[in-house]
Coordinates of C-alpha atoms in Angstrom, one line a residue:
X1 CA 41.2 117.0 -3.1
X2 CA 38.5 118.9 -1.2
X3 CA 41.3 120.1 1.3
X4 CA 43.8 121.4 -1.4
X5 CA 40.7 123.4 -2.8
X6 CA 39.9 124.9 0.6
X7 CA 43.5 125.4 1.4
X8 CA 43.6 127.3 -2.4
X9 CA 40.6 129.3 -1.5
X10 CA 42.1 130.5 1.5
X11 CA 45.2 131.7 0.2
X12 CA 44.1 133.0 -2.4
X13 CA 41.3 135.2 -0.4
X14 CA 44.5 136.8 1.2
X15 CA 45.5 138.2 -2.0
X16 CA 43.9 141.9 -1.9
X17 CA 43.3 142.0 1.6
X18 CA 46.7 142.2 2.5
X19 CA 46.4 145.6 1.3
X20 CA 45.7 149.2 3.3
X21 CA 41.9 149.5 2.3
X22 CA 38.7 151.9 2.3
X23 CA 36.1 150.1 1.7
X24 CA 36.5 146.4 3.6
X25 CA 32.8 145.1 2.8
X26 CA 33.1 145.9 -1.2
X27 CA 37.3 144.8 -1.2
X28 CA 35.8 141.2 0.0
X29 CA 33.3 141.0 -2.2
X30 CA 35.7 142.0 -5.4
X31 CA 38.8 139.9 -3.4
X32 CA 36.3 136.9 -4.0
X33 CA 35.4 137.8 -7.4
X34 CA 39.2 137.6 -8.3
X35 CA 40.4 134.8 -6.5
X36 CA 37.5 132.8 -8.0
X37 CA 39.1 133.7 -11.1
X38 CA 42.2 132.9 -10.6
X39 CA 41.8 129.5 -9.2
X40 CA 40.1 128.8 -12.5
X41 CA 43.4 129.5 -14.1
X42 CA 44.8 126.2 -15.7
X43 CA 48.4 127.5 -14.4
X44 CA 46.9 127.5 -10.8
X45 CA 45.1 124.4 -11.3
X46 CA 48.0 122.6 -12.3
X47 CA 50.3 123.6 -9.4
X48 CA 47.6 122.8 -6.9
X49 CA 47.8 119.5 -8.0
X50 CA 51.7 119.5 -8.2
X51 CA 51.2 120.6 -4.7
X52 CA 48.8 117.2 -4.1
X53 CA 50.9 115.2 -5.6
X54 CA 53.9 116.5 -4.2
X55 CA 51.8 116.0 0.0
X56 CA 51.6 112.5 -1.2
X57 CA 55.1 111.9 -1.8
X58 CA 55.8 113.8 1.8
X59 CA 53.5 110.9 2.8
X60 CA 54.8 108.0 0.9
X61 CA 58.4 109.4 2.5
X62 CA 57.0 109.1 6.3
X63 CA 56.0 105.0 5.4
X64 CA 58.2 102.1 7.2
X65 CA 60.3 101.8 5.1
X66 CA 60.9 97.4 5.4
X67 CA 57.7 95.1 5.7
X68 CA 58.4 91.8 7.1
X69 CA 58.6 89.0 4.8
X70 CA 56.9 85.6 5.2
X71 CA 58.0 82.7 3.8
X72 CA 56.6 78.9 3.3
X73 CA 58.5 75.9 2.5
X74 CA 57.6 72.2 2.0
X75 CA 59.1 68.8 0.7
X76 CA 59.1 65.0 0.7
X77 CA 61.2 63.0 2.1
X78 CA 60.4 59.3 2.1
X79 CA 57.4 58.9 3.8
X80 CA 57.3 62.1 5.8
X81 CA 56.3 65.3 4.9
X82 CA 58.6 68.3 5.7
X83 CA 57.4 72.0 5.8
X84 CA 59.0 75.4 7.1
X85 CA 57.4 78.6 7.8
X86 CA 59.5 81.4 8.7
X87 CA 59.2 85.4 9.2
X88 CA 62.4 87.9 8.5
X89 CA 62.2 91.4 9.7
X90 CA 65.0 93.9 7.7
X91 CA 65.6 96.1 10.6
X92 CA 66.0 100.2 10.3
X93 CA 69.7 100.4 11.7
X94 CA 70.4 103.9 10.8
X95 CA 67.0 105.4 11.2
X96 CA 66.6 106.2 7.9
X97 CA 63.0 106.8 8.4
X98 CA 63.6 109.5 10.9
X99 CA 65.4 111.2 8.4
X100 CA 62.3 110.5 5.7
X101 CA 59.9 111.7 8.0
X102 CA 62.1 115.5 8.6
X103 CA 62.0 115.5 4.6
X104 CA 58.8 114.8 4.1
X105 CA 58.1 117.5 6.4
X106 CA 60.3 119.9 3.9
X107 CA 58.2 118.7 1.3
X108 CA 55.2 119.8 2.2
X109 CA 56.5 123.1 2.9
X110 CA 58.1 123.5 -0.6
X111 CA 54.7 122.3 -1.9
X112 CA 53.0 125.2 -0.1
X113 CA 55.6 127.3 -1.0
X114 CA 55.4 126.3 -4.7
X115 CA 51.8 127.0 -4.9
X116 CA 52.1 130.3 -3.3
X117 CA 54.3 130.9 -5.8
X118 CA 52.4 130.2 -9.2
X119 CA 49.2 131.8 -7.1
X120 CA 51.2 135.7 -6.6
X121 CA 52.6 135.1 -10.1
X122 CA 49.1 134.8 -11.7
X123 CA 47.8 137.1 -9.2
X124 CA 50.3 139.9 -10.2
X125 CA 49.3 139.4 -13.8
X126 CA 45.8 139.6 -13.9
X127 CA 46.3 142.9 -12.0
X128 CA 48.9 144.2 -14.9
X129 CA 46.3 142.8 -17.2
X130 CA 43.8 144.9 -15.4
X131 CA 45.5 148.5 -15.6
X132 CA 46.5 147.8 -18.7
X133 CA 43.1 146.8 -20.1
X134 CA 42.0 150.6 -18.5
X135 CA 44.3 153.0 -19.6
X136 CA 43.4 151.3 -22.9
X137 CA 40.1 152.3 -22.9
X138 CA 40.7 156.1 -21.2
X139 CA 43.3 156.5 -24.7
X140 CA 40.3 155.0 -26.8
X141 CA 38.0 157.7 -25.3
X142 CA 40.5 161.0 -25.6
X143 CA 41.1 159.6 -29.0
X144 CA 37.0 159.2 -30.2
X145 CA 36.8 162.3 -28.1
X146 CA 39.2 164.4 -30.3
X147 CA 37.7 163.0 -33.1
X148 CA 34.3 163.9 -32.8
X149 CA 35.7 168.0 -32.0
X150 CA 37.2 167.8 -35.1
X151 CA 34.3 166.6 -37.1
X152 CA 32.3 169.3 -35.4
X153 CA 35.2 172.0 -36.2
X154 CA 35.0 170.6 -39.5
X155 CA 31.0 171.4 -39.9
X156 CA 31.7 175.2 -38.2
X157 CA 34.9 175.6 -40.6
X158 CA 33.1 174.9 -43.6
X159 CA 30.1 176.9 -42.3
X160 CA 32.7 180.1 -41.6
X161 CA 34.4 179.4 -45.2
X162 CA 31.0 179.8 -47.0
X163 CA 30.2 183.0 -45.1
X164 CA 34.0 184.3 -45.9
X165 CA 35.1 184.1 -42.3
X166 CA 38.5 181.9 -43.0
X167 CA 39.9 180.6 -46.0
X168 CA 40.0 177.1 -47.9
X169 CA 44.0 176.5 -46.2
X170 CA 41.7 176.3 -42.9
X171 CA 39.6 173.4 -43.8
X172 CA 42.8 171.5 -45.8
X173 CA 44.4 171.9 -42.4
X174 CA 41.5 170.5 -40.8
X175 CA 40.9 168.0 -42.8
X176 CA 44.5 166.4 -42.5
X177 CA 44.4 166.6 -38.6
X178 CA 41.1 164.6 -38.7
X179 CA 42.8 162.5 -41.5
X180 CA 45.4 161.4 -38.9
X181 CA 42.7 161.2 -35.7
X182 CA 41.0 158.6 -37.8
X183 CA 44.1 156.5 -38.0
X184 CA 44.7 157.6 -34.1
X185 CA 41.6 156.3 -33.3
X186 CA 41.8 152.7 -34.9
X187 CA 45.0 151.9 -33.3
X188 CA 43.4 153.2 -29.8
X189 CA 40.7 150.2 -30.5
X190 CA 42.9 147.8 -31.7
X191 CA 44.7 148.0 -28.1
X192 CA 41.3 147.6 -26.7
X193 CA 40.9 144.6 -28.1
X194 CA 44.6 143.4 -27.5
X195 CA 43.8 144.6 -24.0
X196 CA 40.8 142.9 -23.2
X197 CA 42.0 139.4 -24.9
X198 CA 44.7 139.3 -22.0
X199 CA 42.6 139.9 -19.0
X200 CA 40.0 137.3 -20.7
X201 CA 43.5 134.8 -21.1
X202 CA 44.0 135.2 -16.8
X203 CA 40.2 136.0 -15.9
X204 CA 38.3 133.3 -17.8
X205 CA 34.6 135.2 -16.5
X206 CA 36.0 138.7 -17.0
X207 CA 34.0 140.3 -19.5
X208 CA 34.4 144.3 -20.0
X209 CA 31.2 145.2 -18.3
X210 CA 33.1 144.2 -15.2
X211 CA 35.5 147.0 -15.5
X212 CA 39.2 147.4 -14.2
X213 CA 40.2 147.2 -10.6
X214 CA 37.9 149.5 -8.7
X215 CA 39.9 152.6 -6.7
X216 CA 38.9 151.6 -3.4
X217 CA 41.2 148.5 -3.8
X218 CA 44.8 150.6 -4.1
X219 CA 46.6 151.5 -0.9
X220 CA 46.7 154.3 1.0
X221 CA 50.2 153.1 2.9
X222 CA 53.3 152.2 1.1
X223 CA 54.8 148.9 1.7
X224 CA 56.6 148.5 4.6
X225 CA 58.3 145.1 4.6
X226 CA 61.9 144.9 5.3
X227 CA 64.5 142.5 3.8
X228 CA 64.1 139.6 6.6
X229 CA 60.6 139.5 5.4
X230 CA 61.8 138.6 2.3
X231 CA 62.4 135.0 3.7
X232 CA 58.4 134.4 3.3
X233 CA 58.2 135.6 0.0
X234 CA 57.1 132.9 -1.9
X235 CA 59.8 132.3 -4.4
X236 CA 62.3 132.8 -1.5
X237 CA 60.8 130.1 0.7
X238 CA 60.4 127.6 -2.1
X239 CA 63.9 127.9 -3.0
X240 CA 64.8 127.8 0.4
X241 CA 62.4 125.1 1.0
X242 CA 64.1 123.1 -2.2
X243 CA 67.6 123.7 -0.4
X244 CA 65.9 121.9 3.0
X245 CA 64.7 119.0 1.0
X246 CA 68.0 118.0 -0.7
X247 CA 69.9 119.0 2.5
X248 CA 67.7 116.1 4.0
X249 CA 68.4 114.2 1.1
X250 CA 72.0 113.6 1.6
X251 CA 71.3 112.9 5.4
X252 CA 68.8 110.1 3.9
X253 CA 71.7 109.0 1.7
X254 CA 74.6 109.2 4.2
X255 CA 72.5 107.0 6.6
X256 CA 71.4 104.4 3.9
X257 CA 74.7 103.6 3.1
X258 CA 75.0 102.2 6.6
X259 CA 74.2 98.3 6.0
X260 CA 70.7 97.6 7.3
X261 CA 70.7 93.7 9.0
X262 CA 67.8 91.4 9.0
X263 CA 66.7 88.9 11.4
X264 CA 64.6 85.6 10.8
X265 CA 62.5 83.3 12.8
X266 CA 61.4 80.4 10.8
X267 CA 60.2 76.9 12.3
X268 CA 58.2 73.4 10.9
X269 CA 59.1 70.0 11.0
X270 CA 62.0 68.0 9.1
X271 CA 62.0 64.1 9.2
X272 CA 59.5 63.8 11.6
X273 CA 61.6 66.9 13.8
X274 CA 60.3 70.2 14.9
X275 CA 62.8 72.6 14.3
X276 CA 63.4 75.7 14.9
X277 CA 65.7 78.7 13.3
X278 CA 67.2 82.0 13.7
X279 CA 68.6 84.1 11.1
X280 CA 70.6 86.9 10.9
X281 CA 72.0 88.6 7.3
X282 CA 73.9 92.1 6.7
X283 CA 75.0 93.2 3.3
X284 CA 78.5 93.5 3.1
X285 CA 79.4 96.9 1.8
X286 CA 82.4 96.4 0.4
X287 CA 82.6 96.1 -3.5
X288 CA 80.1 99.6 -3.2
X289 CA 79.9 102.0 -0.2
X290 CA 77.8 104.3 -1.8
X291 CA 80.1 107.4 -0.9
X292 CA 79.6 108.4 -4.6
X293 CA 75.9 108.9 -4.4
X294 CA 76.4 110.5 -0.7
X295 CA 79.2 112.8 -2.3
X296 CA 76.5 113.6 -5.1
X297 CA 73.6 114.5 -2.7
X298 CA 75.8 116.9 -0.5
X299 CA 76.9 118.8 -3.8
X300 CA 73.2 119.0 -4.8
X301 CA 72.0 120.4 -1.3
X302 CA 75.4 122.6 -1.8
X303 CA 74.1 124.2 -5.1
X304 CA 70.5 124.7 -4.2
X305 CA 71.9 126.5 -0.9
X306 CA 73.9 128.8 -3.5
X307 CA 71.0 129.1 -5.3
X308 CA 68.9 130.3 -2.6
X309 CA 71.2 132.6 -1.6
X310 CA 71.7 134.3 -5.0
X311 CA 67.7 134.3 -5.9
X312 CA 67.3 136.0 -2.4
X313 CA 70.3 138.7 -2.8
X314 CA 68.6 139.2 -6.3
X315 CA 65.1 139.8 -4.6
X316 CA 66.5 142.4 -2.1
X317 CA 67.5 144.4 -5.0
X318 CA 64.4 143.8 -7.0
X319 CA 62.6 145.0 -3.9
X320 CA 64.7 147.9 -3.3
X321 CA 64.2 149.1 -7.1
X322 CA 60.5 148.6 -7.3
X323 CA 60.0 150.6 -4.2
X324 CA 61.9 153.6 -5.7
X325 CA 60.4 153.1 -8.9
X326 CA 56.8 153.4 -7.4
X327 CA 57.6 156.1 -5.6
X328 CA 58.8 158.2 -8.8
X329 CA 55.9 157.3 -10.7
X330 CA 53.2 157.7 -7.6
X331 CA 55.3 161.2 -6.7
X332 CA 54.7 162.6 -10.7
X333 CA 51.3 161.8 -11.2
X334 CA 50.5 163.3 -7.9
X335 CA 52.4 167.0 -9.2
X336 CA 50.7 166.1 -12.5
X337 CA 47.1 165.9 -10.6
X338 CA 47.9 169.1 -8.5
X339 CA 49.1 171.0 -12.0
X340 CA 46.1 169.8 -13.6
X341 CA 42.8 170.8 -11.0
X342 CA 40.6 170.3 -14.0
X343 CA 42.5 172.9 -16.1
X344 CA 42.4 170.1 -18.7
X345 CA 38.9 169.6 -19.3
X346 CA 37.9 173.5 -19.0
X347 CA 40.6 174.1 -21.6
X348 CA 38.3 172.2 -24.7
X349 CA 35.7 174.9 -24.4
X350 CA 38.3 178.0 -23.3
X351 CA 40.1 177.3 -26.6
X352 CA 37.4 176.7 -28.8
X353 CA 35.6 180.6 -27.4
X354 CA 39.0 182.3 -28.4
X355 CA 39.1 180.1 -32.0
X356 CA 35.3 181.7 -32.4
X357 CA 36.6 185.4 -31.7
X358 CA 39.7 185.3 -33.7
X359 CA 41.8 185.0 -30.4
X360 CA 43.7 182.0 -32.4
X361 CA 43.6 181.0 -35.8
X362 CA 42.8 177.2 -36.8
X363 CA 46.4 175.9 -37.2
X364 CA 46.9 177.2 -33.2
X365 CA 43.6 176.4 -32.6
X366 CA 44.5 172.4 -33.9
X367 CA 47.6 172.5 -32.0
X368 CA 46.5 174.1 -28.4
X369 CA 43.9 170.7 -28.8
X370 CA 46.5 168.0 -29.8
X371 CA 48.5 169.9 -27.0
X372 CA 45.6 169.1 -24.6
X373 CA 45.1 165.7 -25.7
X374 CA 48.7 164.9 -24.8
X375 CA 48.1 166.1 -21.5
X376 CA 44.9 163.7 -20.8
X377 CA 47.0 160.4 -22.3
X378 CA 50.0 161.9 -19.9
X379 CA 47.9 162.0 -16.7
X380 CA 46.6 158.3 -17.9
X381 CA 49.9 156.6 -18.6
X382 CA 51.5 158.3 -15.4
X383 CA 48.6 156.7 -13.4
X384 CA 48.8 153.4 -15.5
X385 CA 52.6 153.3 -14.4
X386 CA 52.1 154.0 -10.5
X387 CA 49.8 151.4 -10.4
X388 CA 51.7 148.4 -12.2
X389 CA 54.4 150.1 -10.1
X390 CA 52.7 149.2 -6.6
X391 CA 51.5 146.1 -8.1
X392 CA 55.3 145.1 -9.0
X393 CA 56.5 146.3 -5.7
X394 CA 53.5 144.5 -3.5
X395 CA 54.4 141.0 -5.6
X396 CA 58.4 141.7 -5.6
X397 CA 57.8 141.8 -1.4
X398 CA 54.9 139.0 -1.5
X399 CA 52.8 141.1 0.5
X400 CA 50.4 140.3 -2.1
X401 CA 49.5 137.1 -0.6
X402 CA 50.0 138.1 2.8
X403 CA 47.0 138.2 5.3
X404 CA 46.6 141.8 6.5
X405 CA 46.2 142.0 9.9

């Protein structure tokens, strides 16, 4: 058990330094954080022991696969005792345990592979959790933000109304814009909270103190990997690795219907006699060959080949749509960044200067800020979607969990 942990640990340490990084010291320290989380997962903890359990069977395979037998006879005859004592051997006449020992092989590489598997799938969703869990809280903070103007506008609107400066249709107006900020604002919480349940749900020490995934963690460098890569990606190699296994099923069942012999040495006394005798037995395959059950193996081996192929055909495309995907998001929030240049947040106190001077009246006033708010959750969700973008992309070409050299 201590080496699966160790072997967990390890992978799982490769999860965000696969990745193009600034700051190497503080990614390690983080990289830790996480995968100590994750392995803490009861998803993860259940595949490392499938993974366990499923070494031990690669072991049980590699076993002889006939003890010898011993057997002890004795009788009366008359006055004389009789005993025999004999030893029979069931010889391996096919080599069925070489073929055991090349599956068991296979099964310790679809146990791997399995476990790699369930670790980049949690992996990828305690990330998604992650951005998701941010952007939440930047929407919570424009939306308590805009509140709070407005209450302020609301103090300065009365304040103008009693000195006759605007008119009682400006603070109605006002009043139903805050009306609907209120409501704004509770439905920006309540995704907080939804937000913050489903990093808890992957991260079980996560608490919101600890913040989202820090920025030195995201890559500078696209990924590169090609679609002959592909054939490491996790899923890819555990189907492929599930194909192997039957595949060296249907050898183990082709040779096992070849008739294994067995040969017995046995010797004692009869009637005062020392005897000795030799044995030799074969089954006689004749009412059952067993071509049914080696028929049945090749057509399993034959599906999970097809199945293979079809989930790795289906990754290629995957890959090929998350990389473009990524690349429209990571392309639009970069023209939204270079349109933006802090425009945004000098526009609040630009806007309310030209309200104060009778540049705009309260109802443009109110709109040039919703206007401005949309803009803020804009730059957020554009930067929410480029990251789950790279995140999808990174798992679709298992780079996650690849060591970066």
């Amino acid at each position: 058990m201590k080496a699966s942990k160790h072997s967990l640990r390890a992978l799982l340490c490769s999860v965000l330094l696969s990745i193009p990084l600034l700051g190497q010291a503080e990614t390690v320290n983080w990289a830790n954080w996480l995968t100590g989380q994750i392995s803490k997962h009861p998803e993860v903890l259940a595949a490392t022991e499938q993974a366990a359990a499923r070494k031990e069977d690669a072991e049980a395979s590699e076993q002889p696969l006939y003890n010898p037998e011993l057997s002890v006879g004795a009788d009366r005859t008359g006055s004389e005792n009789n005993f025999e004592a004999g030893l029979s051997q069931t010889i391996d006449w096919s080599d069925q345990q070489g073929a055991l020992q090349e599956k068991a092989k296979l099964i310790r590489l679809s146990a791997q592979a399995g476990l790699s598997e369930a670790v980049l799938t949690q992996t990828s969703e305690s990330l998604f959790a992650l951005v998701e869990w941010r952007a939440t809280t930047l929407f919570e903070e424009i939306a308590e933000s805009q509140q709070q103007r407005l209450d302020t506008l609301l103090d300065q609107v009365e304040q103008r109304q009693q000195a006759g400066d605007l008119g009682r249709a400006d603070a109605e107006l006002l009043f139903l814009n805050l009306s609907r900020q209120l409501s704004e604002v509770a439905q920006a919480k309540a995704a907080v909270n939804r937000a913050e349940t489903q990093v808890q749900e992957r991260l079980p020490d996560w608490r919101p103190q600890d913040g989202g995934i820090p920025e030195y963690i995201w890559p500078a460098l696209e990924s590169q990997i090609g679609d002959a890569d592909l054939l490491a990606h996790p899923s890819i190699a555990a189907a492929r690795a599930k194909w192997q296994v039957l595949k060296s099923e249907a050898e183990v069942a082709r040779r096992k219907a070849t008739a294994s012999p067995t040969v017995g040495l046995s010797g004692g006394r009869d009637g005062g006699e020392s005897v000795v005798g030799l044995t030799f037995s074969i089954p006689l395959n004749v009412r059952n060959n067993y071509s049914a059950e080696i028929r049945a193996a090749n057509r399993r081996a034959v599906e999970a080949e097809a199945r293979f192929q079809a989930l790795y055909r289906k990754q290629q495309y995957d890959l090929a749509g998350a990389r473009a995907s990524w690349k429209r998001y990571d392309k639009q929030l970069r023209r939204w960044k270079e349109l933006s240049q802090g425009r945004v947040q000098r526009s609040a106190d630009l806007l309310e200067k030209q309200w104060q001077v009778g540049d705009l009246s309260t109802s443009e006033y109110l709109q040039a800020l919703g206007q401005r708010a949309e803009s803020l959750k804009t730059g957020i969700e554009l930067e929410k979607l480029a990251q789950l973008g790279l995140i999808e992309l990174l798992s679709h070409s298992g780079e996650l969990i690849t060591s970066f050299q």
